[in-house]
PDB file of C-alpha atoms in Angstrom:
ATOM      1  CA  UNK A1021       5.884 -51.518 -11.905  1.00 76.00           C
ATOM      2  CA  UNK A1022       7.831 -48.645 -10.348  1.00 78.00           C
ATOM      3  CA  UNK A1023       5.880 -46.194 -12.449  1.00 81.00           C
ATOM      4  CA  UNK A1024       2.572 -47.666 -11.239  1.00 79.00           C
ATOM      5  CA  UNK A1025       3.735 -47.582  -7.608  1.00 77.00           C
ATOM      6  CA  UNK A1026       4.797 -43.954  -8.008  1.00 74.00           C
ATOM      7  CA  UNK A1027       1.390 -43.048  -9.448  1.00 78.00           C
ATOM      8  CA  UNK A1028      -0.427 -44.790  -6.594  1.00 79.00           C
ATOM      9  CA  UNK A1029       1.704 -42.967  -4.029  1.00 77.00           C
ATOM     10  CA  UNK A1030       1.149 -39.677  -5.834  1.00 74.00           C
ATOM     11  CA  UNK A1031      -2.597 -40.304  -5.898  1.00 72.00           C
ATOM     12  CA  UNK A1032      -2.608 -41.151  -2.167  1.00 68.00           C
ATOM     13  CA  UNK A1033      -0.597 -38.029  -1.384  1.00 67.00           C
ATOM     14  CA  UNK A1034      -2.979 -35.903  -3.472  1.00 67.00           C
ATOM     15  CA  UNK A1035      -6.070 -37.366  -1.758  1.00 61.00           C
ATOM     16  CA  UNK A1036      -4.556 -36.823   1.655  1.00 60.00           C
ATOM     17  CA  UNK A1037      -3.563 -33.270   0.750  1.00 61.00           C
ATOM     18  CA  UNK A1038      -7.020 -32.415  -0.491  1.00 57.00           C
ATOM     19  CA  UNK A1039      -8.618 -34.007   2.553  1.00 59.00           C
ATOM     20  CA  UNK A1040      -6.405 -32.149   5.027  1.00 62.00           C
ATOM     21  CA  UNK A1041      -6.151 -28.803   3.225  1.00 73.00           C
ATOM     22  CA  UNK A1042      -9.095 -27.355   5.142  1.00 79.00           C
ATOM     23  CA  UNK A1043     -10.970 -26.056   2.101  1.00 82.00           C
ATOM     24  CA  UNK A1044     -14.367 -27.322   3.244  1.00 84.00           C
ATOM     25  CA  UNK A1045     -13.717 -26.444   6.886  1.00 87.00           C
ATOM     26  CA  UNK A1046     -12.949 -22.831   6.032  1.00 87.00           C
ATOM     27  CA  UNK A1047     -16.078 -22.616   3.870  1.00 87.00           C
ATOM     28  CA  UNK A1048     -18.195 -24.055   6.699  1.00 91.00           C
ATOM     29  CA  UNK A1049     -16.632 -21.690   9.246  1.00 91.00           C
ATOM     30  CA  UNK A1050     -17.339 -18.674   7.050  1.00 91.00           C
ATOM     31  CA  UNK A1051     -20.967 -19.753   6.688  1.00 93.00           C
ATOM     32  CA  UNK A1052     -21.184 -20.031  10.476  1.00 93.00           C
ATOM     33  CA  UNK A1053     -19.909 -16.450  10.781  1.00 92.00           C
ATOM     34  CA  UNK A1054     -22.476 -15.234   8.256  1.00 92.00           C
ATOM     35  CA  UNK A1055     -25.296 -17.043  10.046  1.00 93.00           C
ATOM     36  CA  UNK A1056     -24.204 -15.626  13.402  1.00 93.00           C
ATOM     37  CA  UNK A1057     -24.056 -12.140  11.887  1.00 91.00           C
ATOM     38  CA  UNK A1058     -27.581 -12.603  10.532  1.00 92.00           C
ATOM     39  CA  UNK A1059     -28.741 -13.382  14.072  1.00 92.00           C
ATOM     40  CA  UNK A1060     -27.093 -10.194  15.376  1.00 91.00           C
ATOM     41  CA  UNK A1061     -28.808  -8.129  12.668  1.00 91.00           C
ATOM     42  CA  UNK A1062     -32.143  -9.798  13.326  1.00 90.00           C
ATOM     43  CA  UNK A1063     -32.004  -8.939  17.027  1.00 90.00           C
ATOM     44  CA  UNK A1064     -30.869  -5.371  16.363  1.00 89.00           C
ATOM     45  CA  UNK A1065     -33.863  -5.006  14.025  1.00 90.00           C
ATOM     46  CA  UNK A1066     -36.180  -6.420  16.682  1.00 90.00           C
ATOM     47  CA  UNK A1067     -34.958  -3.766  19.114  1.00 88.00           C
ATOM     48  CA  UNK A1068     -35.441  -1.034  16.512  1.00 89.00           C
ATOM     49  CA  UNK A1069     -38.985  -2.268  15.877  1.00 90.00           C
ATOM     50  CA  UNK A1070     -39.900  -2.183  19.580  1.00 87.00           C
ATOM     51  CA  UNK A1071     -38.660   1.361  20.191  1.00 86.00           C
ATOM     52  CA  UNK A1072     -41.460   3.315  18.407  1.00 88.00           C
ATOM     53  CA  UNK A1073     -44.079   1.480  20.478  1.00 85.00           C
ATOM     54  CA  UNK A1074     -42.174   2.190  23.682  1.00 85.00           C
ATOM     55  CA  UNK A1075     -41.812   5.871  22.777  1.00 84.00           C
ATOM     56  CA  UNK A1076     -45.537   6.174  22.036  1.00 84.00           C
ATOM     57  CA  UNK A1077     -46.519   4.692  25.402  1.00 83.00           C
ATOM     58  CA  UNK A1078     -44.103   6.982  27.254  1.00 84.00           C
ATOM     59  CA  UNK A1079     -45.305   9.996  25.222  1.00 80.00           C
ATOM     60  CA  UNK A1080     -48.793   9.554  26.576  1.00 78.00           C
ATOM     61  CA  UNK A1081     -47.542   9.854  30.150  1.00 76.00           C
ATOM     62  CA  UNK A1082     -44.546  12.137  29.834  1.00 75.00           C
ATOM     63  CA  UNK A1083     -45.317  14.669  27.143  1.00 72.00           C
ATOM     64  CA  UNK A1084     -42.968  17.225  28.722  1.00 70.00           C
ATOM     65  CA  UNK A1085     -40.003  14.868  28.184  1.00 78.00           C
ATOM     66  CA  UNK A1086     -39.899  15.674  24.481  1.00 80.00           C
ATOM     67  CA  UNK A1087     -36.112  16.129  24.404  1.00 83.00           C
ATOM     68  CA  UNK A1088     -35.427  12.624  25.695  1.00 84.00           C
ATOM     69  CA  UNK A1089     -38.067  11.074  23.448  1.00 84.00           C
ATOM     70  CA  UNK A1090     -36.666  12.924  20.439  1.00 86.00           C
ATOM     71  CA  UNK A1091     -33.146  11.696  21.296  1.00 87.00           C
ATOM     72  CA  UNK A1092     -34.407   8.105  21.318  1.00 88.00           C
ATOM     73  CA  UNK A1093     -36.152   8.562  17.971  1.00 88.00           C
ATOM     74  CA  UNK A1094     -33.052  10.143  16.401  1.00 90.00           C
ATOM     75  CA  UNK A1095     -30.714   7.472  17.836  1.00 90.00           C
ATOM     76  CA  UNK A1096     -32.983   4.752  16.434  1.00 89.00           C
ATOM     77  CA  UNK A1097     -32.948   6.432  13.018  1.00 90.00           C
ATOM     78  CA  UNK A1098     -29.139   6.600  13.049  1.00 89.00           C
ATOM     79  CA  UNK A1099     -28.812   3.003  14.215  1.00 89.00           C
ATOM     80  CA  UNK A1100     -31.105   1.663  11.513  1.00 88.00           C
ATOM     81  CA  UNK A1101     -29.372   3.800   8.842  1.00 88.00           C
ATOM     82  CA  UNK A1102     -26.039   2.036   9.413  1.00 87.00           C
ATOM     83  CA  UNK A1103     -26.074  -1.015   7.187  1.00 86.00           C
ATOM     84  CA  UNK A1104     -23.332  -3.603   7.358  1.00 86.00           C
ATOM     85  CA  UNK A1105     -23.044  -5.943   4.410  1.00 86.00           C
ATOM     86  CA  UNK A1106     -21.368  -9.320   4.592  1.00 85.00           C
ATOM     87  CA  UNK A1107     -18.301  -7.859   2.880  1.00 85.00           C
ATOM     88  CA  UNK A1108     -18.060  -5.240   5.658  1.00 88.00           C
ATOM     89  CA  UNK A1109     -17.466  -7.922   8.303  1.00 90.00           C
ATOM     90  CA  UNK A1110     -13.769  -7.633   7.445  1.00 90.00           C
ATOM     91  CA  UNK A1111     -13.834  -3.812   7.586  1.00 89.00           C
ATOM     92  CA  UNK A1112     -12.914  -2.361  11.015  1.00 89.00           C
ATOM     93  CA  UNK A1113     -14.239   1.121  10.139  1.00 91.00           C
ATOM     94  CA  UNK A1114     -17.665  -0.193   9.126  1.00 90.00           C
ATOM     95  CA  UNK A1115     -17.914  -2.269  12.292  1.00 89.00           C
ATOM     96  CA  UNK A1116     -16.939   0.808  14.350  1.00 89.00           C
ATOM     97  CA  UNK A1117     -19.730   2.850  12.705  1.00 90.00           C
ATOM     98  CA  UNK A1118     -22.207   0.141  13.663  1.00 90.00           C
ATOM     99  CA  UNK A1119     -20.924  -0.028  17.249  1.00 88.00           C
ATOM    100  CA  UNK A1120     -21.131   3.763  17.592  1.00 90.00           C
ATOM    101  CA  UNK A1121     -24.682   3.950  16.267  1.00 91.00           C
ATOM    102  CA  UNK A1122     -25.849   1.071  18.463  1.00 90.00           C
ATOM    103  CA  UNK A1123     -24.059   2.633  21.460  1.00 89.00           C
ATOM    104  CA  UNK A1124     -25.901   5.926  20.946  1.00 89.00           C
ATOM    105  CA  UNK A1125     -29.184   4.037  20.809  1.00 89.00           C
ATOM    106  CA  UNK A1126     -28.397   2.143  24.024  1.00 89.00           C
ATOM    107  CA  UNK A1127     -27.487   5.407  25.734  1.00 88.00           C
ATOM    108  CA  UNK A1128     -30.722   7.083  24.604  1.00 88.00           C
ATOM    109  CA  UNK A1129     -32.742   4.108  25.848  1.00 87.00           C
ATOM    110  CA  UNK A1130     -30.984   4.332  29.219  1.00 87.00           C
ATOM    111  CA  UNK A1131     -31.960   8.011  29.484  1.00 86.00           C
ATOM    112  CA  UNK A1132     -35.524   7.066  28.591  1.00 85.00           C
ATOM    113  CA  UNK A1133     -35.635   4.530  31.420  1.00 84.00           C
ATOM    114  CA  UNK A1134     -34.470   7.239  33.853  1.00 84.00           C
ATOM    115  CA  UNK A1135     -37.398   9.397  32.675  1.00 81.00           C
ATOM    116  CA  UNK A1136     -39.760   6.481  33.276  1.00 81.00           C
ATOM    117  CA  UNK A1137     -38.710   6.362  36.928  1.00 81.00           C
ATOM    118  CA  UNK A1138     -40.333   9.786  37.407  1.00 80.00           C
ATOM    119  CA  UNK A1139     -43.772   8.512  36.392  1.00 79.00           C
ATOM    120  CA  UNK A1140     -45.145   5.864  38.766  1.00 78.00           C
ATOM    121  CA  UNK A1141     -48.376   5.486  36.751  1.00 77.00           C
ATOM    122  CA  UNK A1142     -46.363   4.701  33.641  1.00 78.00           C
ATOM    123  CA  UNK A1143     -44.312   2.061  35.439  1.00 72.00           C
ATOM    124  CA  UNK A1144     -47.512   0.219  36.336  1.00 74.00           C
ATOM    125  CA  UNK A1145     -49.080   0.513  32.846  1.00 79.00           C
ATOM    126  CA  UNK A1146     -49.451  -2.970  31.360  1.00 82.00           C
ATOM    127  CA  UNK A1147     -48.514  -1.874  27.828  1.00 80.00           C
ATOM    128  CA  UNK A1148     -45.342  -0.274  29.118  1.00 81.00           C
ATOM    129  CA  UNK A1149     -44.459  -3.295  31.247  1.00 83.00           C
ATOM    130  CA  UNK A1150     -44.949  -5.624  28.270  1.00 86.00           C
ATOM    131  CA  UNK A1151     -42.787  -3.453  26.036  1.00 83.00           C
ATOM    132  CA  UNK A1152     -40.128  -3.090  28.716  1.00 84.00           C
ATOM    133  CA  UNK A1153     -39.997  -6.872  29.185  1.00 87.00           C
ATOM    134  CA  UNK A1154     -39.739  -7.406  25.432  1.00 88.00           C
ATOM    135  CA  UNK A1155     -36.974  -4.812  25.191  1.00 86.00           C
ATOM    136  CA  UNK A1156     -35.037  -6.398  28.062  1.00 88.00           C
ATOM    137  CA  UNK A1157     -35.404  -9.807  26.440  1.00 90.00           C
ATOM    138  CA  UNK A1158     -34.222  -8.373  23.135  1.00 89.00           C
ATOM    139  CA  UNK A1159     -31.172  -6.796  24.784  1.00 89.00           C
ATOM    140  CA  UNK A1160     -30.312 -10.219  26.205  1.00 91.00           C
ATOM    141  CA  UNK A1161     -30.774 -11.799  22.771  1.00 92.00           C
ATOM    142  CA  UNK A1162     -28.504  -9.169  21.229  1.00 90.00           C
ATOM    143  CA  UNK A1163     -25.825  -9.919  23.803  1.00 91.00           C
ATOM    144  CA  UNK A1164     -26.047 -13.681  23.189  1.00 93.00           C
ATOM    145  CA  UNK A1165     -26.029 -13.158  19.406  1.00 93.00           C
ATOM    146  CA  UNK A1166     -22.923 -10.954  19.683  1.00 91.00           C
ATOM    147  CA  UNK A1167     -21.156 -13.582  21.779  1.00 93.00           C
ATOM    148  CA  UNK A1168     -22.025 -16.340  19.307  1.00 94.00           C
ATOM    149  CA  UNK A1169     -20.891 -14.159  16.419  1.00 93.00           C
ATOM    150  CA  UNK A1170     -17.559 -13.518  18.137  1.00 93.00           C
ATOM    151  CA  UNK A1171     -17.110 -17.251  18.789  1.00 95.00           C
ATOM    152  CA  UNK A1172     -17.787 -17.984  15.115  1.00 94.00           C
ATOM    153  CA  UNK A1173     -15.323 -15.250  14.090  1.00 93.00           C
ATOM    154  CA  UNK A1174     -12.667 -16.718  16.388  1.00 94.00           C
ATOM    155  CA  UNK A1175     -13.097 -20.178  14.857  1.00 94.00           C
ATOM    156  CA  UNK A1176     -13.096 -18.796  11.316  1.00 92.00           C
ATOM    157  CA  UNK A1177     -10.106 -16.506  11.807  1.00 92.00           C
ATOM    158  CA  UNK A1178      -8.087 -19.353  13.294  1.00 93.00           C
ATOM    159  CA  UNK A1179      -9.102 -21.744  10.513  1.00 90.00           C
ATOM    160  CA  UNK A1180      -7.759 -19.432   7.788  1.00 89.00           C
ATOM    161  CA  UNK A1181      -4.500 -18.864   9.662  1.00 90.00           C
ATOM    162  CA  UNK A1182      -3.532 -22.403  10.711  1.00 88.00           C
ATOM    163  CA  UNK A1183      -1.368 -24.599   8.547  1.00 86.00           C
ATOM    164  CA  UNK A1184      -2.111 -26.097   5.984  1.00 84.00           C
ATOM    165  CA  UNK A1185      -5.375 -24.125   5.712  1.00 84.00           C
ATOM    166  CA  UNK A1186      -3.390 -20.916   5.338  1.00 85.00           C
ATOM    167  CA  UNK A1187      -1.827 -22.280   2.135  1.00 84.00           C
ATOM    168  CA  UNK A1188      -5.199 -23.360   0.776  1.00 83.00           C
ATOM    169  CA  UNK A1189      -6.653 -19.973   1.638  1.00 84.00           C
ATOM    170  CA  UNK A1190      -3.841 -18.013   0.014  1.00 85.00           C
ATOM    171  CA  UNK A1191      -3.847 -20.195  -3.120  1.00 84.00           C
ATOM    172  CA  UNK A1192      -7.562 -20.867  -3.628  1.00 84.00           C
ATOM    173  CA  UNK A1193      -9.963 -18.916  -1.448  1.00 86.00           C
ATOM    174  CA  UNK A1194      -8.393 -15.615  -0.385  1.00 88.00           C
ATOM    175  CA  UNK A1195     -10.792 -15.290   2.554  1.00 90.00           C
ATOM    176  CA  UNK A1196     -10.216 -12.263   4.786  1.00 92.00           C
ATOM    177  CA  UNK A1197     -10.269 -12.309   8.563  1.00 92.00           C
ATOM    178  CA  UNK A1198     -13.536 -11.078  10.055  1.00 91.00           C
ATOM    179  CA  UNK A1199     -13.860  -8.322  12.656  1.00 91.00           C
ATOM    180  CA  UNK A1200     -15.097  -9.051  16.153  1.00 90.00           C
ATOM    181  CA  UNK A1201     -18.100  -7.216  17.537  1.00 86.00           C
ATOM    182  CA  UNK A1202     -16.379  -5.163  20.220  1.00 82.00           C
ATOM    183  CA  UNK A1203     -17.783  -3.104  23.055  1.00 72.00           C
ATOM    184  CA  UNK A1204     -17.979   0.605  22.458  1.00 68.00           C
ATOM    185  CA  UNK A1205     -15.272   2.767  23.984  1.00 63.00           C
ATOM    186  CA  UNK A1206     -15.951   3.559  27.620  1.00 55.00           C
ATOM    187  CA  UNK A1207     -18.280   0.583  28.057  1.00 49.00           C
ATOM    188  CA  UNK A1208     -16.023  -0.828  30.753  1.00 48.00           C
ATOM    189  CA  UNK A1209     -16.528   2.274  32.920  1.00 48.00           C
ATOM    190  CA  UNK A1210     -18.857   2.061  35.892  1.00 43.00           C
ATOM    191  CA  UNK A1211     -22.102   3.925  35.201  1.00 45.00           C
ATOM    192  CA  UNK A1212     -22.909   6.693  37.623  1.00 48.00           C
ATOM    193  CA  UNK A1213     -26.310   6.569  39.232  1.00 39.00           C
ATOM    194  CA  UNK A1214     -27.769   9.868  40.421  1.00 44.00           C
ATOM    195  CA  UNK A1215     -31.075  10.266  42.172  1.00 38.00           C
ATOM    196  CA  UNK A1216     -32.540  13.739  41.743  1.00 45.00           C
ATOM    197  CA  UNK A1217     -35.874  15.279  42.548  1.00 41.00           C
TER     198      UNK A1217
END
């Protein structure tokens, strides 16, 4: 009888341990991170796809602005050349390369918008306005996707560190903490606006 009672208690303890070990929760949280990262990549690709069309429209109006247009084309090429795999989400150097490339692209696009201000006909061109609206919408989507990714990373990182999940992770899963999508250096600085003739 004692032996049977001991086995029942052992079985109950085992079931409770398995239920509360966090194995499934950590798996679900990692999948959420991967899905959120896919959304970031999708929106970055959307931006990269819009840029050639924007450059072509501006080229027609501002042919003498070749340097700025070339900078946008080169920044887009660099940004699309940086590929982050799922395994790189735990690599701070890889994430920094991505942030740098995307930062250069954002900077080049900002310079392009300054050039646009010099051409009133371009600003009223319907094709340009449509592309500009799509690009602005995409930038907003990228920002939202980055925020959702960071929220998923926060949940995941905490789930692999809290007890008893940390034991389950170290014994069974060996999941690594994921890197946040951080702002590029100097992003907190106030941009300087200069109006020149």
